[in-house]
PDB file of C-alpha atoms in Angstrom:
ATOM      1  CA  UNK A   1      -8.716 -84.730 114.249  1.00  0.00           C
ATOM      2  CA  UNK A   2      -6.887 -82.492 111.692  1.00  0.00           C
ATOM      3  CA  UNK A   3      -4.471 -85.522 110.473  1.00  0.00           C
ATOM      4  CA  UNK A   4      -1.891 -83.645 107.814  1.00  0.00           C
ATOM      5  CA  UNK A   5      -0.200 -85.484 105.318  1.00  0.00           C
ATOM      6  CA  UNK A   6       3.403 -85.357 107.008  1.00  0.00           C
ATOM      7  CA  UNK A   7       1.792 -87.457 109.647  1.00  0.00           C
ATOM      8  CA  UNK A   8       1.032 -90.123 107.743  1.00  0.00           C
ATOM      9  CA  UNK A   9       3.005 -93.438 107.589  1.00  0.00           C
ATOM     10  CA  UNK A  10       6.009 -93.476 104.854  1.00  0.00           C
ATOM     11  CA  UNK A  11       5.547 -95.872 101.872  1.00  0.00           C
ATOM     12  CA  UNK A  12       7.689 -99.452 101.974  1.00  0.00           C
ATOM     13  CA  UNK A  13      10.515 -99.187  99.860  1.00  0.00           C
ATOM     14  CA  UNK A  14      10.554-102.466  99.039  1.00  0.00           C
ATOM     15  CA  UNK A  15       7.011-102.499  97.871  1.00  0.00           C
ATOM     16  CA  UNK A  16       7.017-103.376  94.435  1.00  0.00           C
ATOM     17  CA  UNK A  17       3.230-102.530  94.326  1.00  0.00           C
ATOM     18  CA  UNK A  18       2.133 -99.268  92.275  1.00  0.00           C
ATOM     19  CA  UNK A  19       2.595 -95.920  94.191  1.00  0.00           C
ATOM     20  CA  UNK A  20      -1.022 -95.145  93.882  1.00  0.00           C
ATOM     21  CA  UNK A  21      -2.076 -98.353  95.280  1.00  0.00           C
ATOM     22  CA  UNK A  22       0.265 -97.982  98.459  1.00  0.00           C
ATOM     23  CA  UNK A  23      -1.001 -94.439  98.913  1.00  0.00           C
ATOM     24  CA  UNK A  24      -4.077 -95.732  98.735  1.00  0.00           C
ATOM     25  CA  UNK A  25      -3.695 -98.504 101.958  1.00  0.00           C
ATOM     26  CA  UNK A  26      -1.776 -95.580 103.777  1.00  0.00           C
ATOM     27  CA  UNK A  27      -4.830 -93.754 104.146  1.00  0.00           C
ATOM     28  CA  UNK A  28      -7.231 -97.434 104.099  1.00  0.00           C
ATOM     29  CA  UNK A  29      -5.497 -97.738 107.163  1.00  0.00           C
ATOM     30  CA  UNK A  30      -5.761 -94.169 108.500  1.00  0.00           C
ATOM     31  CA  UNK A  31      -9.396 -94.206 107.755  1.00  0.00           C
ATOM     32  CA  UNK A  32     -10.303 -97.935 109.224  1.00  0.00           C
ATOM     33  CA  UNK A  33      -7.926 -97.032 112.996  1.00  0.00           C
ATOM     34  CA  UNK A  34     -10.453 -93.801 112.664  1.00  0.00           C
ATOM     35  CA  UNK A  35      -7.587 -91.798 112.498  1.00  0.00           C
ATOM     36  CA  UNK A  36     -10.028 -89.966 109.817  1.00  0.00           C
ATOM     37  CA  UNK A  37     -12.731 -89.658 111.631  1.00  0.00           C
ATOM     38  CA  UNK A  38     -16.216 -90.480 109.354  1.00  0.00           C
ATOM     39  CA  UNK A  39     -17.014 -87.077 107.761  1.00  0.00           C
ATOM     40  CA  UNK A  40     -13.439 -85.509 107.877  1.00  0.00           C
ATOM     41  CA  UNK A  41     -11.282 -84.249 105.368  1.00  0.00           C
ATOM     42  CA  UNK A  42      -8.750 -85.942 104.042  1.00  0.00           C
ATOM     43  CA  UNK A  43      -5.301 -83.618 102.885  1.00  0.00           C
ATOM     44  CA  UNK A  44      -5.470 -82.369  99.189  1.00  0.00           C
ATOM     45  CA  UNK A  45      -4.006 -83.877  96.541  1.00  0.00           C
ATOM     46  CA  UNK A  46      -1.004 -81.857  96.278  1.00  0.00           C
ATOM     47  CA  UNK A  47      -0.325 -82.080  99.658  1.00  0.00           C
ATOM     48  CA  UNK A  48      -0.575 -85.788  99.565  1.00  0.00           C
ATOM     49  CA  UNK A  49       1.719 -85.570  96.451  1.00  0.00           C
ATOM     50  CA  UNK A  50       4.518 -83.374  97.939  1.00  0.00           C
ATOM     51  CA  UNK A  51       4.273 -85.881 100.859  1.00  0.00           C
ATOM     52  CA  UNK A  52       5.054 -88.850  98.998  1.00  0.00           C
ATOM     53  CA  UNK A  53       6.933 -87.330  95.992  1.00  0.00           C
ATOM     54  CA  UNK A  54       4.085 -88.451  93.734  1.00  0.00           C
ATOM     55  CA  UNK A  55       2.539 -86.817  90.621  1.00  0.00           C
ATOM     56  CA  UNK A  56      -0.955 -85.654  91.164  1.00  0.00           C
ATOM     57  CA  UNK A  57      -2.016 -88.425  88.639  1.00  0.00           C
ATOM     58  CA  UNK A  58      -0.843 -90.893  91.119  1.00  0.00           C
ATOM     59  CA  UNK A  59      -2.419 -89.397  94.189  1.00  0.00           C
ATOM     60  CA  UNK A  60      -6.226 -89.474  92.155  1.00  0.00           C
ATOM     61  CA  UNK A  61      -5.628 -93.038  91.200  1.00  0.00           C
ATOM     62  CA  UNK A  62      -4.960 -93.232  95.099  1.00  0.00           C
ATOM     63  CA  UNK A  63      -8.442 -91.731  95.909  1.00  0.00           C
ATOM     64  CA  UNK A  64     -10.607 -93.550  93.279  1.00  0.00           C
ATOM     65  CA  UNK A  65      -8.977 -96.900  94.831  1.00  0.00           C
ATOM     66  CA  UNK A  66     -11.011 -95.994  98.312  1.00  0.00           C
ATOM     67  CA  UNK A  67     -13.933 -94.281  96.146  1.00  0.00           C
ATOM     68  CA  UNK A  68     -14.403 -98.110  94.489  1.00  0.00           C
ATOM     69  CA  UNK A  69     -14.103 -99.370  98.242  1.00  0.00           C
ATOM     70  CA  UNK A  70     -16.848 -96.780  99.291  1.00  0.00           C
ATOM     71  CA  UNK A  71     -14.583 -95.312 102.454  1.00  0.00           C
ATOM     72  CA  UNK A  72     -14.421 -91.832 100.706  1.00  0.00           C
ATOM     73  CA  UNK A  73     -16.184 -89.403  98.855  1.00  0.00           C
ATOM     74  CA  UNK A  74     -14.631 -86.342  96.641  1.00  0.00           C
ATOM     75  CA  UNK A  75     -16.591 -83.155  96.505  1.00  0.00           C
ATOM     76  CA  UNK A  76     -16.349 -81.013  93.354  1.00  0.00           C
ATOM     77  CA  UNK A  77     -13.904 -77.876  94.711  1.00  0.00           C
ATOM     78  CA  UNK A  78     -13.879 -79.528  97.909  1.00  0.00           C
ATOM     79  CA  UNK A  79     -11.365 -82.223  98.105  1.00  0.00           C
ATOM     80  CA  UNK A  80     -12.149 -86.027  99.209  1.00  0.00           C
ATOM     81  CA  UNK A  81     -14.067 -86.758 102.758  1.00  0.00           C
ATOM     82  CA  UNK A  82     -14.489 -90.172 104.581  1.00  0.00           C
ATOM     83  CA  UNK A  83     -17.738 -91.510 103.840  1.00  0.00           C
ATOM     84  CA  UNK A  84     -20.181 -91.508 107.091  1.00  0.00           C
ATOM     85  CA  UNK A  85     -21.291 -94.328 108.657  1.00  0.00           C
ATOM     86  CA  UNK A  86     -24.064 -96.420 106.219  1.00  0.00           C
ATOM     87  CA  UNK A  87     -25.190 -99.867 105.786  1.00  0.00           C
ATOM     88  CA  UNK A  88     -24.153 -99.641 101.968  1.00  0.00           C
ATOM     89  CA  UNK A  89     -22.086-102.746 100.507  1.00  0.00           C
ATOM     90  CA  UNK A  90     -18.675-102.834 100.485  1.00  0.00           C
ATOM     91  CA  UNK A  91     -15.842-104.934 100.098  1.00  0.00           C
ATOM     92  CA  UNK A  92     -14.180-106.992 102.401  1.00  0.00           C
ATOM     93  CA  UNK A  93     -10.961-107.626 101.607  1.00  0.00           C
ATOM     94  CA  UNK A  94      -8.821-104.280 102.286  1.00  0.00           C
ATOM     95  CA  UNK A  95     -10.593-104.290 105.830  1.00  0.00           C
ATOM     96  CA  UNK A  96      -9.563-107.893 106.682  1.00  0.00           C
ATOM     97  CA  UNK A  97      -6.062-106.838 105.118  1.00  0.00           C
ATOM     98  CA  UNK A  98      -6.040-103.733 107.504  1.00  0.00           C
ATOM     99  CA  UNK A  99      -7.462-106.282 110.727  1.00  0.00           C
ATOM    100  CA  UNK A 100      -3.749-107.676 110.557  1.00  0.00           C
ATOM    101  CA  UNK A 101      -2.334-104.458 111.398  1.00  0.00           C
ATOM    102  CA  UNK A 102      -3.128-104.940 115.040  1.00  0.00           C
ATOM    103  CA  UNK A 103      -1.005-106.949 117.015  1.00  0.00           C
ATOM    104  CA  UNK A 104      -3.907-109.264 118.226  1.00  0.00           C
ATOM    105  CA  UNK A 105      -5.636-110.474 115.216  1.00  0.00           C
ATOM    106  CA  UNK A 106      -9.537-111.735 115.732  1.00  0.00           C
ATOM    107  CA  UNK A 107     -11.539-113.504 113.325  1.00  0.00           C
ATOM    108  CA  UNK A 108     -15.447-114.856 113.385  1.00  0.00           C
ATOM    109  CA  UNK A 109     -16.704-115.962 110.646  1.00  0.00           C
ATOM    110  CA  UNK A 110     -20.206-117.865 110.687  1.00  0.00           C
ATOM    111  CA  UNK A 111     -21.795-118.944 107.032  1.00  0.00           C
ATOM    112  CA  UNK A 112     -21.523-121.759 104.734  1.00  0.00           C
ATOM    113  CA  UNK A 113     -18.416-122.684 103.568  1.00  0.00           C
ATOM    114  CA  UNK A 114     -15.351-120.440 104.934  1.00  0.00           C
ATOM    115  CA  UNK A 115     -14.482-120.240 101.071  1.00  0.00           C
ATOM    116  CA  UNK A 116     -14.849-116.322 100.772  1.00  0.00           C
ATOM    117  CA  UNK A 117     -13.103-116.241 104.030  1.00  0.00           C
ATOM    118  CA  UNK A 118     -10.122-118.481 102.681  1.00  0.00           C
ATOM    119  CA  UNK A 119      -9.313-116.037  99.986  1.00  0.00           C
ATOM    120  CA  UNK A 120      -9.539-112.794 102.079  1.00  0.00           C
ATOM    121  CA  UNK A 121      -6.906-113.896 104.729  1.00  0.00           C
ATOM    122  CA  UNK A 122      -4.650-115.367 101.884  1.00  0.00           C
ATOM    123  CA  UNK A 123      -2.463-112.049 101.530  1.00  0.00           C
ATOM    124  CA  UNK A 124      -1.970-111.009 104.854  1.00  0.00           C
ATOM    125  CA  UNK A 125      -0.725-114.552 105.822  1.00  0.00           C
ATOM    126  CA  UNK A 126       1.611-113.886 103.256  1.00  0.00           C
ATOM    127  CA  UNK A 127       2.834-110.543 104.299  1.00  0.00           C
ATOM    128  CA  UNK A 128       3.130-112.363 107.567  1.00  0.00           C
ATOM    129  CA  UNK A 129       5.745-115.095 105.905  1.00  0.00           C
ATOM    130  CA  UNK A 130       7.388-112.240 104.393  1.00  0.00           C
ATOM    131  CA  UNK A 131       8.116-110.646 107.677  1.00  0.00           C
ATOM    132  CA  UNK A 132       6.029-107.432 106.728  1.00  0.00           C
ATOM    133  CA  UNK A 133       2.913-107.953 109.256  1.00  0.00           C
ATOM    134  CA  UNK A 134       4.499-108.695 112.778  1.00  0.00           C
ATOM    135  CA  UNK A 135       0.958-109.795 114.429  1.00  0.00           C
ATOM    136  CA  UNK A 136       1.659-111.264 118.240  1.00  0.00           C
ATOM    137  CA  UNK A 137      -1.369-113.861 117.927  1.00  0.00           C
ATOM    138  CA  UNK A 138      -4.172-115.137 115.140  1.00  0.00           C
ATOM    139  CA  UNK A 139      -7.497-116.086 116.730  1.00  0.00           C
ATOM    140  CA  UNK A 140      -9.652-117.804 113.490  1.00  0.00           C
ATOM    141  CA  UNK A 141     -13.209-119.023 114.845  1.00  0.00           C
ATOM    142  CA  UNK A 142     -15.363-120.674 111.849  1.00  0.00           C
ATOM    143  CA  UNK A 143     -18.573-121.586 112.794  1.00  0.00           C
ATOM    144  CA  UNK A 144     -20.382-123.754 109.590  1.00  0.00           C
ATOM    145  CA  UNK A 145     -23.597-126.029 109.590  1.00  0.00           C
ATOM    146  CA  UNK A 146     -23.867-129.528 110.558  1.00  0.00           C
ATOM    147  CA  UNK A 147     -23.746-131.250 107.359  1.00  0.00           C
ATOM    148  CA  UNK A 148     -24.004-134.896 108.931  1.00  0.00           C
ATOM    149  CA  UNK A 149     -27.856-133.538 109.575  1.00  0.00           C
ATOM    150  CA  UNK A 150     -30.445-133.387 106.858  1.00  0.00           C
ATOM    151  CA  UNK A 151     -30.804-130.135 105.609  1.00  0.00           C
ATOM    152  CA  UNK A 152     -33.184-128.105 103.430  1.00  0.00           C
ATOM    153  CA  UNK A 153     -30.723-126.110 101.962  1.00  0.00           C
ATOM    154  CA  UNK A 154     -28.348-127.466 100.156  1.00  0.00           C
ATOM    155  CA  UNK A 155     -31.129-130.236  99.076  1.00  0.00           C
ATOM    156  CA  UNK A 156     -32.440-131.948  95.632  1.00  0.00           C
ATOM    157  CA  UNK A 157     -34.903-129.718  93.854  1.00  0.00           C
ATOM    158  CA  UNK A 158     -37.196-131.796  91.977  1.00  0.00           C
ATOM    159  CA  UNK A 159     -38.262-133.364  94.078  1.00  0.00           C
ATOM    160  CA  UNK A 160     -37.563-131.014  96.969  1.00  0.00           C
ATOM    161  CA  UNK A 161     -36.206-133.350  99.243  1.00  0.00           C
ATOM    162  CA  UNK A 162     -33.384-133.610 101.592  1.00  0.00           C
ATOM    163  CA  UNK A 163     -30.209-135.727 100.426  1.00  0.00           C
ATOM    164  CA  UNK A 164     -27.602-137.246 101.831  1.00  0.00           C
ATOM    165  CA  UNK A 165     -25.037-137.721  98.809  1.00  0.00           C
ATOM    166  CA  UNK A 166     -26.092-133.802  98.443  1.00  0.00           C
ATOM    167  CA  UNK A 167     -25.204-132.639 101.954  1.00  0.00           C
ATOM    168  CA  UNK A 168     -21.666-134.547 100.734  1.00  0.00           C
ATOM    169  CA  UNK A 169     -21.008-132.467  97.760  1.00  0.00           C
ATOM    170  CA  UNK A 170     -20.962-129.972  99.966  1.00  0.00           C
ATOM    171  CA  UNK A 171     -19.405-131.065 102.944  1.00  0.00           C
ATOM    172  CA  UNK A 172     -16.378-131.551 100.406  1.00  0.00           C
ATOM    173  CA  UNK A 173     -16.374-128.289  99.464  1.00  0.00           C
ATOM    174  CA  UNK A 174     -16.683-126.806 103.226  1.00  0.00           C
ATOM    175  CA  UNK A 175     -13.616-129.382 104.057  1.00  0.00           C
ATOM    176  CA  UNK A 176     -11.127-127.704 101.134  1.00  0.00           C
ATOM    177  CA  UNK A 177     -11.252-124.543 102.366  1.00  0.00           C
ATOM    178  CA  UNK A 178     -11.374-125.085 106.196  1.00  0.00           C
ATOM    179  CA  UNK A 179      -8.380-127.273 106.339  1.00  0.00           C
ATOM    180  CA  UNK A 180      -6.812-124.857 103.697  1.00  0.00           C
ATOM    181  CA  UNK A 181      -7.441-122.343 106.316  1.00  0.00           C
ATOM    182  CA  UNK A 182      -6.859-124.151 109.460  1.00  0.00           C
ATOM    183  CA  UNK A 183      -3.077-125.255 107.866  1.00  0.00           C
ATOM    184  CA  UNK A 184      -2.235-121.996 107.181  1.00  0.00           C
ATOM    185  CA  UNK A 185      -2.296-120.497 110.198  1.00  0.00           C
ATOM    186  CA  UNK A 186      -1.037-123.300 112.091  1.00  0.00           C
ATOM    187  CA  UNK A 187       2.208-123.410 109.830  1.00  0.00           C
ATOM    188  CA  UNK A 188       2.476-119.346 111.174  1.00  0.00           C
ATOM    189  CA  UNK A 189       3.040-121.374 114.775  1.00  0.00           C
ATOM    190  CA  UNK A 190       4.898-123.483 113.739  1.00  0.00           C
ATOM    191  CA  UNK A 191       7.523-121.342 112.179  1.00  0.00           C
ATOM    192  CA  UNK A 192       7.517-118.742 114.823  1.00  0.00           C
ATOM    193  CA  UNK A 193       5.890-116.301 112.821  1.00  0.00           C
ATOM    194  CA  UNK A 194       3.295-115.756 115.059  1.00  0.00           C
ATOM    195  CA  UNK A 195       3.278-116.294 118.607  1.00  0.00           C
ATOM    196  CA  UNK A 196      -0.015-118.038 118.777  1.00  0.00           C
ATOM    197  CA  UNK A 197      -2.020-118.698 115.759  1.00  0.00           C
ATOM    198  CA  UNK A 198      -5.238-121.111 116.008  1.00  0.00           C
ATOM    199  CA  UNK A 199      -7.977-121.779 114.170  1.00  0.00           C
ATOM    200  CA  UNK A 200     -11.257-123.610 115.900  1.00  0.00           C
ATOM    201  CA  UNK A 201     -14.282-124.960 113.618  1.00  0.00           C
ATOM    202  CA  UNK A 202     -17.135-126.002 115.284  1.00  0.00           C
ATOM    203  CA  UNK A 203     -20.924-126.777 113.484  1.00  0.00           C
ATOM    204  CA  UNK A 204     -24.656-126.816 114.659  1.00  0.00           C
ATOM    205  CA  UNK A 205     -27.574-127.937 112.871  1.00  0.00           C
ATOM    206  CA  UNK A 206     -29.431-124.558 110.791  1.00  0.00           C
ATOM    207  CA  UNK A 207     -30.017-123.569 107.334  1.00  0.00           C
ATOM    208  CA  UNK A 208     -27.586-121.471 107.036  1.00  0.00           C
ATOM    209  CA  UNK A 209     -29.332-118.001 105.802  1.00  0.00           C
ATOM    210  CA  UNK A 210     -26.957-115.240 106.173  1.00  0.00           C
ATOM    211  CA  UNK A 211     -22.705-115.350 106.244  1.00  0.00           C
ATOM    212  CA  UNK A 212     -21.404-112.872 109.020  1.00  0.00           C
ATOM    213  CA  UNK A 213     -17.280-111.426 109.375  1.00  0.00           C
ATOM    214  CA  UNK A 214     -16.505-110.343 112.989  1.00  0.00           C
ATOM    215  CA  UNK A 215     -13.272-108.608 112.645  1.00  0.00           C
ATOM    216  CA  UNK A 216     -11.272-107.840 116.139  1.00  0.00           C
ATOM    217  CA  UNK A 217     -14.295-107.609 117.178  1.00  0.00           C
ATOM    218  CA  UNK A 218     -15.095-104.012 116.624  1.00  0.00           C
ATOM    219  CA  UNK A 219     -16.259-104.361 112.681  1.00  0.00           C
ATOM    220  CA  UNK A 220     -18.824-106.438 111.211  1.00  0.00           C
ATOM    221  CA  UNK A 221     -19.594-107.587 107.885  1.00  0.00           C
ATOM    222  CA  UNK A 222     -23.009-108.870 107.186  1.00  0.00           C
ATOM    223  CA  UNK A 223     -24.827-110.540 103.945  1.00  0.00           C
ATOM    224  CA  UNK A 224     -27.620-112.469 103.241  1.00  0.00           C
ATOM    225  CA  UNK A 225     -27.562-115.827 100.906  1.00  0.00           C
ATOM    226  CA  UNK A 226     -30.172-116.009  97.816  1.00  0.00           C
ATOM    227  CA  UNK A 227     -31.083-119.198  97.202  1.00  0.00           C
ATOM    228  CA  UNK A 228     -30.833-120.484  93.981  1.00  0.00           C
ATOM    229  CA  UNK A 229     -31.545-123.217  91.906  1.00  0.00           C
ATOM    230  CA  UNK A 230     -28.355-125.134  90.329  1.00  0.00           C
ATOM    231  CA  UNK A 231     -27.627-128.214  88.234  1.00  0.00           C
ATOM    232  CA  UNK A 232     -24.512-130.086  89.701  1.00  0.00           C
ATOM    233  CA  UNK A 233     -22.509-133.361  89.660  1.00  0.00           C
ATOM    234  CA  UNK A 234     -23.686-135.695  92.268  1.00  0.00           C
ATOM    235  CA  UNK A 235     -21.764-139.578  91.836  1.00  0.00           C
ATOM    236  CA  UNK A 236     -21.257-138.390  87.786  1.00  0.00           C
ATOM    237  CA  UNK A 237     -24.922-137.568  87.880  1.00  0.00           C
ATOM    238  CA  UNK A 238     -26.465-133.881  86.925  1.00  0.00           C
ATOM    239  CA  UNK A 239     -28.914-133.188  89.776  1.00  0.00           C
ATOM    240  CA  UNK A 240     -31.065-129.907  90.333  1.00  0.00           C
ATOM    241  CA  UNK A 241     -30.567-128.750  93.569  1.00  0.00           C
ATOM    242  CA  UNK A 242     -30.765-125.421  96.255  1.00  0.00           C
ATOM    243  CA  UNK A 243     -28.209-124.282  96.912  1.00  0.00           C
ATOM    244  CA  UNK A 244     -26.659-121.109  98.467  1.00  0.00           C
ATOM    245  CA  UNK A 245     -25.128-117.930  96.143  1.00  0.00           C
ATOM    246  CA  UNK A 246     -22.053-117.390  98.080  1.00  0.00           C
ATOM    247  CA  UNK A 247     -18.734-115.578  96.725  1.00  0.00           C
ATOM    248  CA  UNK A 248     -21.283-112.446  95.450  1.00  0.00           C
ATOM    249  CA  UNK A 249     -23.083-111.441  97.799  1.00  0.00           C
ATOM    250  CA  UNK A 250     -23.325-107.653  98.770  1.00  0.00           C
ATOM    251  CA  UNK A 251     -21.842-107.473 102.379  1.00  0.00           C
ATOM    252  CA  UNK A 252     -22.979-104.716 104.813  1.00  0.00           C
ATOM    253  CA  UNK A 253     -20.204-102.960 106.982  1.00  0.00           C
ATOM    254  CA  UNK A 254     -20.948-101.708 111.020  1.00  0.00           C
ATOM    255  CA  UNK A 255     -18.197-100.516 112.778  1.00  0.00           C
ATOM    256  CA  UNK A 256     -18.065 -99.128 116.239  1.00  0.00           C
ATOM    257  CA  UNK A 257     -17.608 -95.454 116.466  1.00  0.00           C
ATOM    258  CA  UNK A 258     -18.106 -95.274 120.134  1.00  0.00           C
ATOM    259  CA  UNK A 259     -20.768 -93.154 120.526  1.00  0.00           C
ATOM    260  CA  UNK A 260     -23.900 -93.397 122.367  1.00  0.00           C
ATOM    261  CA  UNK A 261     -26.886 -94.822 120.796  1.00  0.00           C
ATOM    262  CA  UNK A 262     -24.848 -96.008 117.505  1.00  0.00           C
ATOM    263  CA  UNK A 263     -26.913 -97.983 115.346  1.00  0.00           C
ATOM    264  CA  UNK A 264     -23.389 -99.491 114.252  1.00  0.00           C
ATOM    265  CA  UNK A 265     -22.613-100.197 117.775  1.00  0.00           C
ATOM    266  CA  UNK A 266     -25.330-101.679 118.708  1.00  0.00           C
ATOM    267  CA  UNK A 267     -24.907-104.136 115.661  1.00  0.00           C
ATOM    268  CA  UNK A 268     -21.489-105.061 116.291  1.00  0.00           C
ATOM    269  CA  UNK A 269     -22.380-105.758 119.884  1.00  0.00           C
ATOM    270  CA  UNK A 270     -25.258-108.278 118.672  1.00  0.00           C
ATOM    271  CA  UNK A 271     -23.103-109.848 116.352  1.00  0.00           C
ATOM    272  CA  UNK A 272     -20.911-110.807 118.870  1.00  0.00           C
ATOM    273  CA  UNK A 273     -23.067-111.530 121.914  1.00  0.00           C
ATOM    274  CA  UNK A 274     -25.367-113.814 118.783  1.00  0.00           C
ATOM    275  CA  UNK A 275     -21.587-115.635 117.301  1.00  0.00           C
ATOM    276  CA  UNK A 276     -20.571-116.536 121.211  1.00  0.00           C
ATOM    277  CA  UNK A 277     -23.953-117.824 122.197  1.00  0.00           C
ATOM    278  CA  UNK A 278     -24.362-120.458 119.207  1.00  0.00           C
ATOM    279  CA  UNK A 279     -20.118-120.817 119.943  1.00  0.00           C
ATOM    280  CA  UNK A 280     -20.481-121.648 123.500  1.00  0.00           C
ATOM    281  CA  UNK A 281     -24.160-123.773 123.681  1.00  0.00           C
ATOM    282  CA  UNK A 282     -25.725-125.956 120.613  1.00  0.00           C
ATOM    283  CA  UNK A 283     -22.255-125.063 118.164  1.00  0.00           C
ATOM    284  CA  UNK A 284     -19.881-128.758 119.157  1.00  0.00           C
ATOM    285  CA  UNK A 285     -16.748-129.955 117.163  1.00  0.00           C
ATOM    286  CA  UNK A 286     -16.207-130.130 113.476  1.00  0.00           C
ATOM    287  CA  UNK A 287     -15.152-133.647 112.078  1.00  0.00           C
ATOM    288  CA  UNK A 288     -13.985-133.233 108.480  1.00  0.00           C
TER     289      UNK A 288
END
């Protein structure tokens, strides 16, 4: 693709955020629109420097920002390449950040609790209050488990058993952040910030297993939950219980690349075809 450093976007002047850190989401940007194709170059470090006016210093703190996000890789003598295509962890954040970009913003998020999900949309809605992301419409879909149902995970451990006052701990927990969420966005509506902003919950009975990020529907974020034993408060009581590990788990990234036979591809397709199955057939309405 041969992208130069004079054709990348100009830094916000207004930005009070660290030079390196906005030279770094210039090219986090470049990279996830596959501007950069996986593989390719990116321009040296003094190029990127004269571009932006920027001591070399600056421009390194830039690249080990997307090194620590595993989207590139720097070659001794050969400069810094986006990282191919892998199934490695990454983060989640700067690619939900970059999702807002677009001007029609998708979300799908299927797990336990939306509470990862909660934090990782927090700073793009506020670049949206502060008038610096322009999106035309927000599309949130959260799809959670049926918590009303007995479950065996979360459940009492000793004895293993399902309970109900268990199933409410939770429940409380999955309520905080959903209507955190769902207000959120709907206050972007309401002010005229965004066209048309909506959020839709909707449940199913399941164990939830695995947590799953469907991001404008072209990039997918994957993780499995270890379950875990866990003392907690239940009515001012200390109760063992499974539970899910949530916040910490490693996420795997697939992204389409639009070429044939792509294992990512395929993956993202799945996800999506699997997320508007259980969305449109056994999933019904969330009551908090």
């Amino acid at each position: 693709m041969n992208v130069e450093a004079r054709d990348l976007e100009d830094l916000e002047p207004d930005d009070a955020r660290p030079a390196s850190q906005q030279i770094a989401n210039v090219l986090r940007a470049a990279i996830l629109t596959r501007r950069f194709a996986p593989g390719e170059r990116l321009p040296s470090q003094n190029d990127l420097s004269e571009r932006y006016g920027v001591a070399r210093e600056t421009v390194k703190s830039a690249l080990r920002i997307l090194r620590d996000d595993r989207l590139v890789v720097s070659r001794q003598g050969s400069g810094a390449f986006v990282r191919a295509q892998t199934e490695r962890p990454v983060g989640l954040r700067p690619h939900v950040e970059a999702a807002f970009e677009q001007p029609h913003v998708t979300i799908d998020f299927a797990g336990f609790s939306s509470e990862t999900l909660q934090g990782a949309i927090q700073e793009p809605l506020d670049k949206i209050r502060a008038g610096r992301l322009t999106p035309e419409s927000l599309a949130i879909r959260i799809l959670l488990p049926d918590l009303n149902q007995p479950t065996i995970v979360p459940s009492r451990a000793d004895p293993q058993a399902d309970d109900p006052a268990v199933r409410e701990r939770a429940a409380r927990i999955v309520r905080r952040h959903t209507e955190a969420i769902a207000e959120s966005v709907s206050e972007l509506s309401i002010f005229g910030l965004v066209r048309n902003a909506t959020t839709e919950i909707r449940c199913y009975g399941t164990t939830v297993q695995s947590k799953m990020y469907i991001l404008n529907r072209n990039e997918v974020f994957f993780g499995f939950y270890p379950v875990i034993q866990n003392t907690v408060l239940v009515d001012k009581q200390p109760v063992p219980i499974f539970d899910v590990l949530g916040k910490d788990v490693p996420l795997f990234h697939y992204v389409t690349s639009g070429e044939e036979d792509d294992a990512g591809d395929q993956f993202v397709q799945q996800s999506r075809t699997w997320f508007d199955s259980i969305w449109t057939t056994i999933a019904h309405d969330y009551i908090p």
